[in-house]
C-alpha positions as a LaTeX table, in Angstrom:
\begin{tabular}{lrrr}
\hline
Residue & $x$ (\AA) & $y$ (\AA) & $z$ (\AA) \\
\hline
Unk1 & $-5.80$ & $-49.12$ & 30.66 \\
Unk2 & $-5.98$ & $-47.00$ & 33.18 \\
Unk3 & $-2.74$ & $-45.77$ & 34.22 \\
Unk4 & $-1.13$ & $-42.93$ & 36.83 \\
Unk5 & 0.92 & $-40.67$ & 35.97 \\
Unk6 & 3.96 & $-42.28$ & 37.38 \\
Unk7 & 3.51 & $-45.59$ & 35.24 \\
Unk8 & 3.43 & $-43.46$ & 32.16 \\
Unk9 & 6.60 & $-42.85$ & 32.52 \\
Unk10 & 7.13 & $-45.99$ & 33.35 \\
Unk11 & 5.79 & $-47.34$ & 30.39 \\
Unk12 & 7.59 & $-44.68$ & 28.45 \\
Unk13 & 11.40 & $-45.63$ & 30.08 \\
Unk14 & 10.63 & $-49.31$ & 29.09 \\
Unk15 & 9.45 & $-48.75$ & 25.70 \\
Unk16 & 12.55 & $-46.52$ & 25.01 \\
Unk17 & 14.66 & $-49.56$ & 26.34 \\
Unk18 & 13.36 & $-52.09$ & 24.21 \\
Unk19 & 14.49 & $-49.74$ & 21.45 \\
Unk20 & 17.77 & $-49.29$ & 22.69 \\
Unk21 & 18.46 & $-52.47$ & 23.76 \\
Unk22 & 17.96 & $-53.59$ & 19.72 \\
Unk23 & 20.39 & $-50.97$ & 18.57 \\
Unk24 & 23.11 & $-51.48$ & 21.29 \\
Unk25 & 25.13 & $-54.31$ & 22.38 \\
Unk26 & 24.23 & $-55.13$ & 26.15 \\
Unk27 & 28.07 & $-55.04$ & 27.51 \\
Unk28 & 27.95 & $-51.04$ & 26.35 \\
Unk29 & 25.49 & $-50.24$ & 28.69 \\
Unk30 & 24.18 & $-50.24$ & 32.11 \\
Unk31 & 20.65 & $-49.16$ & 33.74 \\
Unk32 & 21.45 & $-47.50$ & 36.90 \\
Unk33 & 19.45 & $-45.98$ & 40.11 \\
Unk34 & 15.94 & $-45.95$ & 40.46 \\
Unk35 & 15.09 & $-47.72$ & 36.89 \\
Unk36 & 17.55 & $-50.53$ & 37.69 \\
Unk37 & 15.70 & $-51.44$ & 41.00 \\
Unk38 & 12.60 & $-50.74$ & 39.67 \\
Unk39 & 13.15 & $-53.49$ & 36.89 \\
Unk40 & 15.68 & $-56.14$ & 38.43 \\
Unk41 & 15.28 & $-55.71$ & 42.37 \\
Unk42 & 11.85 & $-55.84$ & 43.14 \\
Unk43 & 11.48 & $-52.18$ & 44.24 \\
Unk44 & 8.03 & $-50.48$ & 45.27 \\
Unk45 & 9.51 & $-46.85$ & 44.33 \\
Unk46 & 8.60 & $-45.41$ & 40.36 \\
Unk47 & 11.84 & $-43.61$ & 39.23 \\
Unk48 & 10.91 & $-40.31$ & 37.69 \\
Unk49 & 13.70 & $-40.42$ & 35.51 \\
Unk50 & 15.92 & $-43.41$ & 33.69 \\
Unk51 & 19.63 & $-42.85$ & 34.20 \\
Unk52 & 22.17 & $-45.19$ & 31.66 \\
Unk53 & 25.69 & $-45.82$ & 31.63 \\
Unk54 & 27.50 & $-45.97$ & 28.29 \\
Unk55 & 30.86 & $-46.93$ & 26.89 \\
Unk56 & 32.53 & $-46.97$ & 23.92 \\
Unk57 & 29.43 & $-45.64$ & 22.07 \\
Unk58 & 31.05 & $-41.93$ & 20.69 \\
Unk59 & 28.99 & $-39.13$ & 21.84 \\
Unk60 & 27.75 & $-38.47$ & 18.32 \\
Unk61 & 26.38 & $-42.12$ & 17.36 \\
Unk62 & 24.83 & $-42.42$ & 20.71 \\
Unk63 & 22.69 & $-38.81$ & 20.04 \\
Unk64 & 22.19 & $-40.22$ & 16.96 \\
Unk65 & 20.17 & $-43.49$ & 17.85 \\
Unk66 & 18.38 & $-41.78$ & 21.00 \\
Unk67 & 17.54 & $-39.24$ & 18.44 \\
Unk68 & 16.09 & $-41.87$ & 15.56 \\
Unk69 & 14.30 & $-44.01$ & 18.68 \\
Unk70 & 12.47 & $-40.84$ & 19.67 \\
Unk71 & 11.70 & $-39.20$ & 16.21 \\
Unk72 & 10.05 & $-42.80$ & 15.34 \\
Unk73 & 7.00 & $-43.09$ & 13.57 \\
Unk74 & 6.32 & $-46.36$ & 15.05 \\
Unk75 & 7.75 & $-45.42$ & 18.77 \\
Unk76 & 5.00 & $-43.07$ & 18.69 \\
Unk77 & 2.50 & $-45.11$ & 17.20 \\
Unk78 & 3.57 & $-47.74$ & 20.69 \\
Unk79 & 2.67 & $-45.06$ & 22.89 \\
Unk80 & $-0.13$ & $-44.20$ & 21.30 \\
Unk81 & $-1.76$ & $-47.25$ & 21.87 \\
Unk82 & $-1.40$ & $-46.30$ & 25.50 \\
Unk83 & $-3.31$ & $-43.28$ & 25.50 \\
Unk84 & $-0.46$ & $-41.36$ & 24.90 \\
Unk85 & $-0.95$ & $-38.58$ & 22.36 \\
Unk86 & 1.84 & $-36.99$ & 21.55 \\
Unk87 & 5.57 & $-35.93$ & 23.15 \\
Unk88 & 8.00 & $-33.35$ & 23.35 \\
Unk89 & 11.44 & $-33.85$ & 23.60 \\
Unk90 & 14.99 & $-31.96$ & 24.13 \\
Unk91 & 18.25 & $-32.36$ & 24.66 \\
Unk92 & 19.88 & $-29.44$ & 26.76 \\
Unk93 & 22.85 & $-31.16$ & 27.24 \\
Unk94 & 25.03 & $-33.40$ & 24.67 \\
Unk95 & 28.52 & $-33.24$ & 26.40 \\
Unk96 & 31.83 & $-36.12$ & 26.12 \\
Unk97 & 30.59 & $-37.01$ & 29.92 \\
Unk98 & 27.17 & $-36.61$ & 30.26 \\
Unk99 & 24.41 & $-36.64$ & 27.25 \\
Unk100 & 20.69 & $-35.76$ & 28.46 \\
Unk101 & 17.51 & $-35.66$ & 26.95 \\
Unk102 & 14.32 & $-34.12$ & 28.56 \\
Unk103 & 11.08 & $-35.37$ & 27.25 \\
Unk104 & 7.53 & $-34.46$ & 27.89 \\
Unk105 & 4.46 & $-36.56$ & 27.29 \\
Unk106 & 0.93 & $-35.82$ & 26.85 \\
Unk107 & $-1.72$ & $-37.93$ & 27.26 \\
Unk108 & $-5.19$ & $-38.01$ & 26.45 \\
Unk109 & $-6.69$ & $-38.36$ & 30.15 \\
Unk110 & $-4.67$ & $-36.15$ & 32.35 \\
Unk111 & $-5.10$ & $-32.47$ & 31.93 \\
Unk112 & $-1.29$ & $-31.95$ & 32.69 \\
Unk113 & 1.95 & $-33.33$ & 30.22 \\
Unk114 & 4.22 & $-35.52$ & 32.20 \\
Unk115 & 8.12 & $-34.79$ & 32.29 \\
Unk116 & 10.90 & $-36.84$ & 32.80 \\
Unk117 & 14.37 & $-37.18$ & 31.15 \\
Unk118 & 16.99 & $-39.89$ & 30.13 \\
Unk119 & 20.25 & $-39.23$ & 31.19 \\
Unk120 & 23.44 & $-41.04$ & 29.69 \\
Unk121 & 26.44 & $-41.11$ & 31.35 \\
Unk122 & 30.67 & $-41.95$ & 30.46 \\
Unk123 & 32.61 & $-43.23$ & 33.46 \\
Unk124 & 36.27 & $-43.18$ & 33.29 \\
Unk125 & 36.70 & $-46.76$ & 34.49 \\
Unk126 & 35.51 & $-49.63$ & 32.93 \\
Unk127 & 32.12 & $-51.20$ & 34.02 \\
Unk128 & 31.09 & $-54.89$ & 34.03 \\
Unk129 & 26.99 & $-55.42$ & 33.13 \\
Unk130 & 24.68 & $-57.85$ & 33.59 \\
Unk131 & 22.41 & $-59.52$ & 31.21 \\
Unk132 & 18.27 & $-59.59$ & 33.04 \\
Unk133 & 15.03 & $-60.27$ & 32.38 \\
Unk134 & 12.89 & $-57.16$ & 33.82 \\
Unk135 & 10.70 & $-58.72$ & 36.36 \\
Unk136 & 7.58 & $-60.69$ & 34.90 \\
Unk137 & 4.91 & $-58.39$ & 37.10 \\
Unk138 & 6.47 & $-55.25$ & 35.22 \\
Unk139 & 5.88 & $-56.35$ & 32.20 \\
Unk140 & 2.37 & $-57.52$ & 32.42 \\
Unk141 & 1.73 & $-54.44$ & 34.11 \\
Unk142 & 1.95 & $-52.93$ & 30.74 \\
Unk143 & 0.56 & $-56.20$ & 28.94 \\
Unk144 & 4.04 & $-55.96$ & 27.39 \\
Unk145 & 6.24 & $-59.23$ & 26.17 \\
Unk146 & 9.58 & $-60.28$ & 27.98 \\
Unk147 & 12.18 & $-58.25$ & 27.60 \\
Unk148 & 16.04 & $-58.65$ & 29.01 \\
Unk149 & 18.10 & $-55.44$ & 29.35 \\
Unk150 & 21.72 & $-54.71$ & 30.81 \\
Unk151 & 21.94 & $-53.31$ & 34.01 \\
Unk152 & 24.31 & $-53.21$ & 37.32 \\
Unk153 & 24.35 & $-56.19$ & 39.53 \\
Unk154 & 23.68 & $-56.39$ & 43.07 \\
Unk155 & 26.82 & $-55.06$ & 44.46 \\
Unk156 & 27.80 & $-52.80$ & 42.05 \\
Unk157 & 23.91 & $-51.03$ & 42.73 \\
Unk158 & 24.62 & $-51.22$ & 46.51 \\
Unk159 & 27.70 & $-49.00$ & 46.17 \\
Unk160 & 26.93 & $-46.60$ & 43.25 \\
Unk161 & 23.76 & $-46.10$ & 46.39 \\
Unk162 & 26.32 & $-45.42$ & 49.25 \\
Unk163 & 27.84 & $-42.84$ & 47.23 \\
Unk164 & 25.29 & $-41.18$ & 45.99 \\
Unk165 & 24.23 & $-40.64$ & 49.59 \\
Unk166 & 27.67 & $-39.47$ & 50.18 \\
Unk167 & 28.11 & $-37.36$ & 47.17 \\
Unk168 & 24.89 & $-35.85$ & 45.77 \\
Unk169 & 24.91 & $-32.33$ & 45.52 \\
Unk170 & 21.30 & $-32.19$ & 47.21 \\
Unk171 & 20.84 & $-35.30$ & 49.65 \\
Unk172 & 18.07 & $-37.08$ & 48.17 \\
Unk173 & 14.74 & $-39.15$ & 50.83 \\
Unk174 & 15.31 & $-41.63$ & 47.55 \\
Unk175 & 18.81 & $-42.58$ & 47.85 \\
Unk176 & 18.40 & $-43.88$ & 51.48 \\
Unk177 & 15.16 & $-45.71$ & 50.82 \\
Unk178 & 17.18 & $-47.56$ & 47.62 \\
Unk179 & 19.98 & $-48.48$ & 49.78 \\
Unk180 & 17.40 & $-50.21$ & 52.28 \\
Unk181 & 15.71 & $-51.91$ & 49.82 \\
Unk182 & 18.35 & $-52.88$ & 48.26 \\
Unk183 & 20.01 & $-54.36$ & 51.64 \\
Unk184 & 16.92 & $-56.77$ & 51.96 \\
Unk185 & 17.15 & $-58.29$ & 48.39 \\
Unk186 & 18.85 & $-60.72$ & 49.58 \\
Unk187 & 23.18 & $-61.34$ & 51.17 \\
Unk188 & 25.27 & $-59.87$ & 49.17 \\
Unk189 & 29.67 & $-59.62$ & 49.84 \\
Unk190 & 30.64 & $-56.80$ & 52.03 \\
Unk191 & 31.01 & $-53.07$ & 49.50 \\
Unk192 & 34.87 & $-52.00$ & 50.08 \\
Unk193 & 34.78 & $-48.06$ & 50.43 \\
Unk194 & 36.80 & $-45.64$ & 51.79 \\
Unk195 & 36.27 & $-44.53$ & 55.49 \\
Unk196 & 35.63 & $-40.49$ & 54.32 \\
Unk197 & 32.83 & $-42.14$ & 51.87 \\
Unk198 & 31.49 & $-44.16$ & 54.24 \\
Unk199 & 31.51 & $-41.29$ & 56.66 \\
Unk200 & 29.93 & $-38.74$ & 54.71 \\
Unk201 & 27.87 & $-41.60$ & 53.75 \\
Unk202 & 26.45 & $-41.54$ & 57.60 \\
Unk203 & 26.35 & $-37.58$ & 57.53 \\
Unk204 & 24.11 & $-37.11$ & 54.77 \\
Unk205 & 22.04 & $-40.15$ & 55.97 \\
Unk206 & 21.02 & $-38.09$ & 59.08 \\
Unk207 & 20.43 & $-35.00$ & 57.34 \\
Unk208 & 17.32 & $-36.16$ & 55.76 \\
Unk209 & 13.50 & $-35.75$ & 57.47 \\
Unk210 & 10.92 & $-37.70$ & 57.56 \\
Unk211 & 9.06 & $-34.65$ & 55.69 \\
Unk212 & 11.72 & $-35.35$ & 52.94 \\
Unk213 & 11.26 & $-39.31$ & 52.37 \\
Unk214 & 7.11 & $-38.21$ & 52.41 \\
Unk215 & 7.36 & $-35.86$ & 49.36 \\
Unk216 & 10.36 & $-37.92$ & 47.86 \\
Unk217 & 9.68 & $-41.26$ & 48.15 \\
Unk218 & 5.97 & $-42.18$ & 49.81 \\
Unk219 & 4.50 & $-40.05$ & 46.66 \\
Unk220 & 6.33 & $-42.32$ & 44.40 \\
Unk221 & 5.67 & $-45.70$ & 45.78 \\
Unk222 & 3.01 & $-48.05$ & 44.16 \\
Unk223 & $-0.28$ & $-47.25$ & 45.85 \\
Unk224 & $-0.70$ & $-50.04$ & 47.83 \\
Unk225 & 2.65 & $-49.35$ & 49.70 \\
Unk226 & 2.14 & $-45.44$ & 50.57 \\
Unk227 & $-0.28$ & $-46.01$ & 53.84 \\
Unk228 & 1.86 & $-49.04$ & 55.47 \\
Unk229 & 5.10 & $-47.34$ & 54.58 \\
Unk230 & 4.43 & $-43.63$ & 55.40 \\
Unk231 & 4.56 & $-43.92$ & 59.14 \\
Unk232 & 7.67 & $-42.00$ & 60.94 \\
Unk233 & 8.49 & $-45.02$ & 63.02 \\
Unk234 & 9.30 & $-46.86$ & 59.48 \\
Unk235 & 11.14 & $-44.40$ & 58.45 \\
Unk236 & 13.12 & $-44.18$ & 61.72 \\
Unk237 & 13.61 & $-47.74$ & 61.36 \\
Unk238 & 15.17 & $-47.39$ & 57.98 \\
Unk239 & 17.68 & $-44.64$ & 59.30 \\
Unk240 & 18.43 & $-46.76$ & 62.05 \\
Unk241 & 19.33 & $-49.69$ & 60.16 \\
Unk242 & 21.04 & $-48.14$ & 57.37 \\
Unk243 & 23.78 & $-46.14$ & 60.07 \\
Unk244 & 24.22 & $-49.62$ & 61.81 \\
Unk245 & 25.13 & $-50.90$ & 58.14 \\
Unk246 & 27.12 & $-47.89$ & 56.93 \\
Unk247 & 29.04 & $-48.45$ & 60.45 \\
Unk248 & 29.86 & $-52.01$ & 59.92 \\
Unk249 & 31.59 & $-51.03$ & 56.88 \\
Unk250 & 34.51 & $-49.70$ & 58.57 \\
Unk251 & 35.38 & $-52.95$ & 60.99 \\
\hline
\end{tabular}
């Protein structure tokens, strides 16, 4: 199967799911960002990295089953069958909010490893998930049986967008290409927010280039995408119509 490097970690986040999924009841967690769009919403964009909300789970029996998934014989033995060889993982950070785990795959026909990192995360509210099939196309990608995994609706994906955009440390090319895709899914009820979030919302929004979505989004998008969707006017189209959203927010 000849894969890119992007769809090996692809392959990797999904095969790590299916594991999870099987050890964790599906109202504990939530797929968020990039995966979550990737999987349920039709997106175009790989997501370099899989990003999971938790609760209840205690911070020790969650590092515990990440840690048995990835130390698996027979998770290995999966991958394997893809080509890939062998993996290193770590986890830098195990904390009460935030649990991370950095892994790095090599693979028998690209020279380099390929990094990327799961990241679990403890909100202080309560979060409502919903039950999915990942999209049929995905799947068969990876000649890989049906799978359904927990992950944030519609709305609740809209918003947890906005404020990222808002809120991220480093303004990210990604977040504003989600947030359009995401607003062409398909009508969806308005997202209550604060005016300062919506507002800062707007300000990071026209703080990114079009250099910035070319290095942080074009390169990630499935390669039949990346020539019609790396022209400037697009991406002055997507600006455009994200403000005029972000604006009807506050009437």
């Amino acid at each position: 199967m000849d894969l890119s490097s992007k769809m090996y970690i692809e392959l990797f986040h999904l095969m790590f799911l299916r594991k999870f999924n099987d050890n964790i009841a599906p109202e504990l967690y939530a797929i968020k960002g990039g995966c979550n769009l990737r999987f349920f919403f039709q997106s175009m964009r790989y997501s370099e990295d899989l990003g999971i909300d938790v609760q209840t789970i205690q911070k020790q029996t969650l590092e515990k089953k990440v840690d048995k998934i990835l130390n698996s014989s027979s998770f290995l033995k999966l991958l394997q069958g893809y080509g890939v060889t062998s993996f290193n993982k770590s986890s830098p950070k195990q904390t009460e909010t935030t649990q991370r785990w950095k892994v790095q795959l090599h693979i028998d026909r690209l020279e380099m490893p390929v990094n990327t990192k799961i990241e679990f995360s403890r909100r202080h509210e309560e979060f409502q998930s919903e039950l999915s099939d990942v999209r049929r196309e995905t799947c068969q990608q990876y000649h890989l049986p049906p799978m359904r995994l927990s992950h944030y609706e519609l709305h609740d994906a809209v918003k947890q967008k906005i404020l990222a955009l808002a809120y991220r440390s480093l303004t990210q090319a990604r977040d504003v290409f989600d947030l359009y895709h995401l607003l062409h899914v398909e009508n969806h009820k308005k997202i209550e927010l604060g005016r300062n979030d919506i507002e800062k919302a707007k300000e990071s929004l026209l703080s990114v280039g079009f250099n910035d979505y070319q290095s942080q989004v074009v390169s990630f998008l499935e390669a039949k995408y990346q020539k019609a969707l790396s022209d400037s006017k697009h991406w002055e189209n997507i600006v455009d119509e994200i403000l005029v959203y972000l604006e009807g927010l506050t009437k």
